[in-house]
PDB file of C-alpha atoms in Angstrom:
ATOM      1  CA  MET W1215      -6.586  34.729 146.568  1.00 41.00           C
ATOM      2  CA  SER W1216      -6.177  35.578 150.220  1.00 43.00           C
ATOM      3  CA  THR W1217      -9.992  35.785 151.787  1.00 50.00           C
ATOM      4  CA  MET W1218     -13.043  33.823 152.158  1.00 50.00           C
ATOM      5  CA  GLN W1219     -14.623  37.038 150.285  1.00 58.00           C
ATOM      6  CA  ASN W1220     -12.634  36.118 147.000  1.00 76.00           C
ATOM      7  CA  LEU W1221     -14.067  32.389 147.111  1.00 81.00           C
ATOM      8  CA  SER W1222     -16.340  31.298 144.237  1.00 85.00           C
ATOM      9  CA  GLU W1223     -19.960  29.816 144.874  1.00 85.00           C
ATOM     10  CA  ASP W1224     -18.029  26.400 143.942  1.00 85.00           C
ATOM     11  CA  ASP W1225     -15.065  27.254 146.758  1.00 87.00           C
ATOM     12  CA  LYS W1226     -17.369  27.899 149.346  1.00 85.00           C
ATOM     13  CA  LYS W1227     -19.189  24.362 148.714  1.00 84.00           C
ATOM     14  CA  ILE W1228     -15.666  22.340 148.829  1.00 86.00           C
ATOM     15  CA  VAL W1229     -14.465  24.598 151.952  1.00 84.00           C
ATOM     16  CA  GLU W1230     -18.084  23.788 153.376  1.00 82.00           C
ATOM     17  CA  TRP W1231     -17.381  20.132 152.416  1.00 82.00           C
ATOM     18  CA  LEU W1232     -13.968  19.516 153.929  1.00 83.00           C
ATOM     19  CA  GLN W1233     -15.271  20.626 157.222  1.00 80.00           C
ATOM     20  CA  GLY W1234     -17.921  18.216 157.205  1.00 75.00           C
ATOM     21  CA  ASP W1235     -17.918  14.521 157.604  1.00 74.00           C
ATOM     22  CA  ILE W1236     -16.067  13.362 154.423  1.00 75.00           C
ATOM     23  CA  PRO W1237     -18.496  10.199 153.437  1.00 75.00           C
ATOM     24  CA  VAL W1238     -17.260   6.757 153.730  1.00 77.00           C
ATOM     25  CA  VAL W1239     -16.438   5.363 150.144  1.00 81.00           C
ATOM     26  CA  SER W1240     -13.633   4.160 148.309  1.00 84.00           C
ATOM     27  CA  ASP W1241     -13.422   7.405 146.589  1.00 86.00           C
ATOM     28  CA  PRO W1242     -15.143  10.481 148.574  1.00 84.00           C
ATOM     29  CA  PHE W1243     -13.299  13.286 146.078  1.00 88.00           C
ATOM     30  CA  HIS W1244     -14.988  11.739 143.140  1.00 90.00           C
ATOM     31  CA  ALA W1245     -18.384  11.761 145.051  1.00 84.00           C
ATOM     32  CA  LEU W1246     -17.528  15.310 145.595  1.00 84.00           C
ATOM     33  CA  ALA W1247     -16.337  16.401 142.042  1.00 89.00           C
ATOM     34  CA  ASP W1248     -19.434  14.505 140.666  1.00 88.00           C
ATOM     35  CA  GLU W1249     -21.853  16.930 143.041  1.00 84.00           C
ATOM     36  CA  LEU W1250     -20.136  19.917 141.691  1.00 84.00           C
ATOM     37  CA  GLY W1251     -19.967  18.906 137.863  1.00 87.00           C
ATOM     38  CA  PHE W1252     -16.369  19.319 138.790  1.00 87.00           C
ATOM     39  CA  SER W1253     -13.381  16.750 137.652  1.00 91.00           C
ATOM     40  CA  VAL W1254     -11.836  14.853 140.397  1.00 92.00           C
ATOM     41  CA  CYS W1255      -8.636  16.690 138.489  1.00 93.00           C
ATOM     42  CA  ARG W1256     -10.157  20.044 138.905  1.00 91.00           C
ATOM     43  CA  LEU W1257     -11.299  19.702 142.496  1.00 91.00           C
ATOM     44  CA  LEU W1258      -7.878  18.575 143.814  1.00 92.00           C
ATOM     45  CA  LYS W1259      -6.064  21.453 142.160  1.00 93.00           C
ATOM     46  CA  ARG W1260      -8.233  23.361 144.442  1.00 91.00           C
ATOM     47  CA  ILE W1261      -8.106  22.365 147.257  1.00 91.00           C
ATOM     48  CA  GLU W1262      -4.029  22.579 146.159  1.00 92.00           C
ATOM     49  CA  ASP W1263      -4.561  26.108 145.390  1.00 91.00           C
ATOM     50  CA  PHE W1264      -6.132  26.357 148.851  1.00 90.00           C
ATOM     51  CA  GLN W1265      -3.410  25.268 150.836  1.00 89.00           C
ATOM     52  CA  GLU W1266      -0.803  27.329 148.606  1.00 91.00           C
ATOM     53  CA  ASP W1267      -2.346  30.212 149.301  1.00 88.00           C
ATOM     54  CA  GLY W1268      -2.790  29.754 153.338  1.00 85.00           C
ATOM     55  CA  ILE W1269      -6.806  29.212 153.248  1.00 83.00           C
ATOM     56  CA  LEU W1270      -6.260  25.891 153.898  1.00 83.00           C
ATOM     57  CA  LYS W1271      -3.671  24.041 156.472  1.00 80.00           C
ATOM     58  CA  ARG W1272      -4.713  20.246 155.965  1.00 77.00           C
ATOM     59  CA  VAL W1273      -6.764  17.607 155.686  1.00 78.00           C
ATOM     60  CA  GLY W1274      -6.961  15.114 158.137  1.00 72.00           C
ATOM     61  CA  ALA W1275      -8.926  12.728 159.973  1.00 67.00           C
ATOM     62  CA  VAL W1276      -9.984  13.431 163.169  1.00 68.00           C
ATOM     63  CA  VAL W1277     -10.230  10.517 165.313  1.00 66.00           C
ATOM     64  CA  ARG W1278     -12.751   9.917 168.222  1.00 67.00           C
ATOM     65  CA  HIS W1279      -9.809   9.158 170.553  1.00 65.00           C
ATOM     66  CA  GLN W1280     -12.532   7.317 173.119  1.00 67.00           C
ATOM     67  CA  LYS W1281     -14.123   5.203 170.366  1.00 70.00           C
ATOM     68  CA  ILE W1282     -10.031   3.477 169.635  1.00 70.00           C
ATOM     69  CA  GLY W1283      -9.123   3.241 173.451  1.00 66.00           C
ATOM     70  CA  PHE W1284      -7.682   6.161 174.729  1.00 69.00           C
ATOM     71  CA  ASP W1285      -9.636   6.806 177.665  1.00 77.00           C
ATOM     72  CA  ALA W1286      -7.851   9.140 179.394  1.00 84.00           C
ATOM     73  CA  ASN W1287      -6.677  12.829 178.773  1.00 87.00           C
ATOM     74  CA  ALA W1288      -5.218  16.274 180.275  1.00 91.00           C
ATOM     75  CA  MET W1289      -4.925  19.724 179.579  1.00 95.00           C
ATOM     76  CA  VAL W1290      -0.959  20.367 181.304  1.00 97.00           C
ATOM     77  CA  VAL W1291      -0.553  23.823 181.954  1.00 97.00           C
ATOM     78  CA  TRP W1292       3.134  24.275 182.139  1.00 97.00           C
ATOM     79  CA  GLN W1293       5.403  27.309 183.779  1.00 95.00           C
ATOM     80  CA  VAL W1294       8.042  27.478 181.044  1.00 94.00           C
ATOM     81  CA  PRO W1295      10.086  31.005 180.891  1.00 93.00           C
ATOM     82  CA  VAL W1296       9.409  33.040 178.023  1.00 90.00           C
ATOM     83  CA  SER W1297      12.912  32.679 176.324  1.00 94.00           C
ATOM     84  CA  ASP W1298      12.277  28.940 176.595  1.00 94.00           C
ATOM     85  CA  ILE W1299       8.894  28.492 174.932  1.00 95.00           C
ATOM     86  CA  GLU W1300       9.715  28.012 171.286  1.00 96.00           C
ATOM     87  CA  SER W1301      12.116  24.905 172.474  1.00 96.00           C
ATOM     88  CA  VAL W1302      10.022  23.490 174.900  1.00 96.00           C
ATOM     89  CA  GLY W1303       6.837  24.017 172.490  1.00 96.00           C
ATOM     90  CA  ALA W1304       8.522  22.265 169.957  1.00 96.00           C
ATOM     91  CA  LEU W1305       9.813  19.266 171.838  1.00 96.00           C
ATOM     92  CA  PHE W1306       6.529  19.014 173.298  1.00 97.00           C
ATOM     93  CA  ALA W1307       4.810  19.411 170.079  1.00 96.00           C
ATOM     94  CA  GLU W1308       6.764  16.538 168.547  1.00 96.00           C
ATOM     95  CA  GLN W1309       5.319  13.972 170.820  1.00 96.00           C
ATOM     96  CA  THR W1310       3.058  11.444 169.212  1.00 93.00           C
ATOM     97  CA  PHE W1311       0.304  11.518 172.379  1.00 93.00           C
ATOM     98  CA  VAL W1312       0.501  15.561 172.593  1.00 95.00           C
ATOM     99  CA  SER W1313      -2.207  16.458 170.279  1.00 89.00           C
ATOM    100  CA  HIS W1314      -2.032  20.500 171.213  1.00 92.00           C
ATOM    101  CA  CYS W1315       0.889  22.146 171.991  1.00 97.00           C
ATOM    102  CA  TYR W1316       0.190  26.174 172.783  1.00 96.00           C
ATOM    103  CA  GLN W1317       1.912  29.230 173.865  1.00 97.00           C
ATOM    104  CA  ARG W1318      -0.685  31.541 176.335  1.00 95.00           C
ATOM    105  CA  GLU W1319      -0.308  34.566 178.096  1.00 94.00           C
ATOM    106  CA  THR W1320      -0.284  34.461 181.606  1.00 93.00           C
ATOM    107  CA  LEU W1321      -2.715  35.635 184.037  1.00 94.00           C
ATOM    108  CA  PRO W1322      -1.620  37.208 187.359  1.00 94.00           C
ATOM    109  CA  ASP W1323      -2.699  34.275 189.616  1.00 94.00           C
ATOM    110  CA  PHE W1324      -1.669  31.599 186.540  1.00 95.00           C
ATOM    111  CA  PRO W1325       1.238  31.569 185.655  1.00 95.00           C
ATOM    112  CA  TYR W1326       1.412  28.783 182.911  1.00 96.00           C
ATOM    113  CA  THR W1327       3.226  29.739 179.692  1.00 96.00           C
ATOM    114  CA  LEU W1328       2.660  26.424 177.754  1.00 96.00           C
ATOM    115  CA  TYR W1329      -0.822  24.162 177.402  1.00 97.00           C
ATOM    116  CA  THR W1330      -0.443  20.614 175.852  1.00 97.00           C
ATOM    117  CA  MET W1331      -3.461  17.775 175.708  1.00 93.00           C
ATOM    118  CA  VAL W1332      -2.171  14.521 176.523  1.00 93.00           C
ATOM    119  CA  HIS W1333      -4.554  11.347 175.300  1.00 89.00           C
ATOM    120  CA  ALA W1334      -3.299   7.900 176.629  1.00 90.00           C
ATOM    121  CA  LYS W1335      -5.076   4.488 177.348  1.00 90.00           C
ATOM    122  CA  SER W1336      -4.930   4.734 181.065  1.00 91.00           C
ATOM    123  CA  GLU W1337      -4.463   7.641 183.786  1.00 91.00           C
ATOM    124  CA  SER W1338      -1.332   5.664 184.862  1.00 95.00           C
ATOM    125  CA  GLU W1339       0.035   6.204 181.254  1.00 94.00           C
ATOM    126  CA  CYS W1340      -1.247   9.386 180.737  1.00 94.00           C
ATOM    127  CA  LEU W1341       1.001  10.736 184.118  1.00 95.00           C
ATOM    128  CA  SER W1342       3.345   8.595 182.564  1.00 97.00           C
ATOM    129  CA  TYR W1343       3.206  10.715 179.331  1.00 96.00           C
ATOM    130  CA  ILE W1344       3.387  13.874 181.427  1.00 97.00           C
ATOM    131  CA  LYS W1345       6.324  13.181 183.557  1.00 97.00           C
ATOM    132  CA  THR W1346       8.016  12.284 180.291  1.00 96.00           C
ATOM    133  CA  LEU W1347       7.494  15.672 179.327  1.00 97.00           C
ATOM    134  CA  ALA W1348       8.334  16.991 182.940  1.00 97.00           C
ATOM    135  CA  GLU W1349      11.579  15.517 182.299  1.00 95.00           C
ATOM    136  CA  LEU W1350      12.161  16.713 178.532  1.00 93.00           C
ATOM    137  CA  ALA W1351      11.316  20.159 179.609  1.00 92.00           C
ATOM    138  CA  GLY W1352      13.433  20.066 183.236  1.00 90.00           C
ATOM    139  CA  THR W1353      10.706  21.760 184.571  1.00 80.00           C
ATOM    140  CA  ILE W1354       8.412  20.846 187.683  1.00 81.00           C
ATOM    141  CA  ASN W1355       6.238  23.661 187.771  1.00 93.00           C
ATOM    142  CA  TYR W1356       2.999  22.517 185.935  1.00 97.00           C
ATOM    143  CA  LYS W1357      -0.632  21.334 186.863  1.00 96.00           C
ATOM    144  CA  ILE W1358      -2.429  18.904 185.618  1.00 96.00           C
ATOM    145  CA  LEU W1359      -6.259  19.839 184.441  1.00 93.00           C
ATOM    146  CA  PRO W1360      -7.973  16.274 183.909  1.00 83.00           C
ATOM    147  CA  SER W1361     -10.933  16.252 181.501  1.00 78.00           C
ATOM    148  CA  LEU W1362     -13.794  15.101 183.478  1.00 81.00           C
ATOM    149  CA  LYS W1363     -16.774  15.222 181.050  1.00 83.00           C
ATOM    150  CA  GLU W1364     -17.014  16.048 178.142  1.00 79.00           C
ATOM    151  CA  PHE W1365     -19.701  18.173 176.686  1.00 85.00           C
ATOM    152  CA  LYS W1366     -18.820  19.407 173.279  1.00 76.00           C
ATOM    153  CA  LYS W1367     -15.925  18.013 170.996  1.00 70.00           C
ATOM    154  CA  SER W1368     -16.265  19.339 166.928  1.00 67.00           C
ATOM    155  CA  SER W1369     -14.170  20.951 164.350  1.00 64.00           C
ATOM    156  CA  MET W1370     -14.829  24.333 164.059  1.00 62.00           C
ATOM    157  CA  LYS W1371     -17.569  25.660 161.602  1.00 67.00           C
ATOM    158  CA  TYR W1372     -16.137  28.770 159.862  1.00 63.00           C
ATOM    159  CA  TYR W1373     -19.177  31.207 158.452  1.00 56.00           C
ATOM    160  CA  TYR W1374     -19.158  33.214 155.708  1.00 54.00           C
ATOM    161  CA  LYS W1375     -21.400  37.181 156.045  1.00 50.00           C
ATOM    162  CA  ARG W1376     -22.889  37.518 152.779  1.00 45.00           C
ATOM    163  CA  ARG W1377     -24.296  41.465 151.868  1.00 43.00           C
ATOM    164  CA  LYS W1378     -25.900  43.455 154.497  1.00 49.00           C
ATOM    165  CA  ASP W1379     -29.031  42.657 152.859  1.00 48.00           C
ATOM    166  CA  GLU W1380     -28.706  38.570 152.646  1.00 48.00           C
ATOM    167  CA  SER W1381     -28.640  35.906 155.543  1.00 50.00           C
ATOM    168  CA  ASN W1382     -25.149  34.362 156.478  1.00 51.00           C
ATOM    169  CA  GLU W1383     -24.471  31.333 155.083  1.00 50.00           C
ATOM    170  CA  HIS W1384     -22.322  28.133 156.790  1.00 49.00           C
ATOM    171  CA  TYR W1385     -18.906  27.879 155.014  1.00 41.00           C
TER     172      TYR W1385
END
């Protein structure tokens, strides 16, 4: 199974459930299995199959960082030579205070090749983390793009398009 088109209706329900807010109950997988009429073992096996097939990368919690005291964050763009991208990217990705780390193409007036998102409890701590990254990378060629206001933050939702004559369903 390698594409969404090959998923059964039950599989699509599992994908939809995994994308949403998992209920805060003692055994959320049991609750979903009951809803689908599955055994918990069957449900967990399907999720494991999704991972093996490369459909699902991981199952994890999304923490609202402001609600637990991480009030400062910034996107930092780095001018790293392409020859060093792999090593510097791996180094940055290892840091617990970095939530995102991406390589991107440069633009004529924007020569930055590596992007990180840094989270901290305070602005000074955030700046300290950024300084640590600069030291690790051996570069001072970076720009800090602090977050000023959050307009939206959500996990990606994927859609499954049915045949031409049917409506799109959320999957």
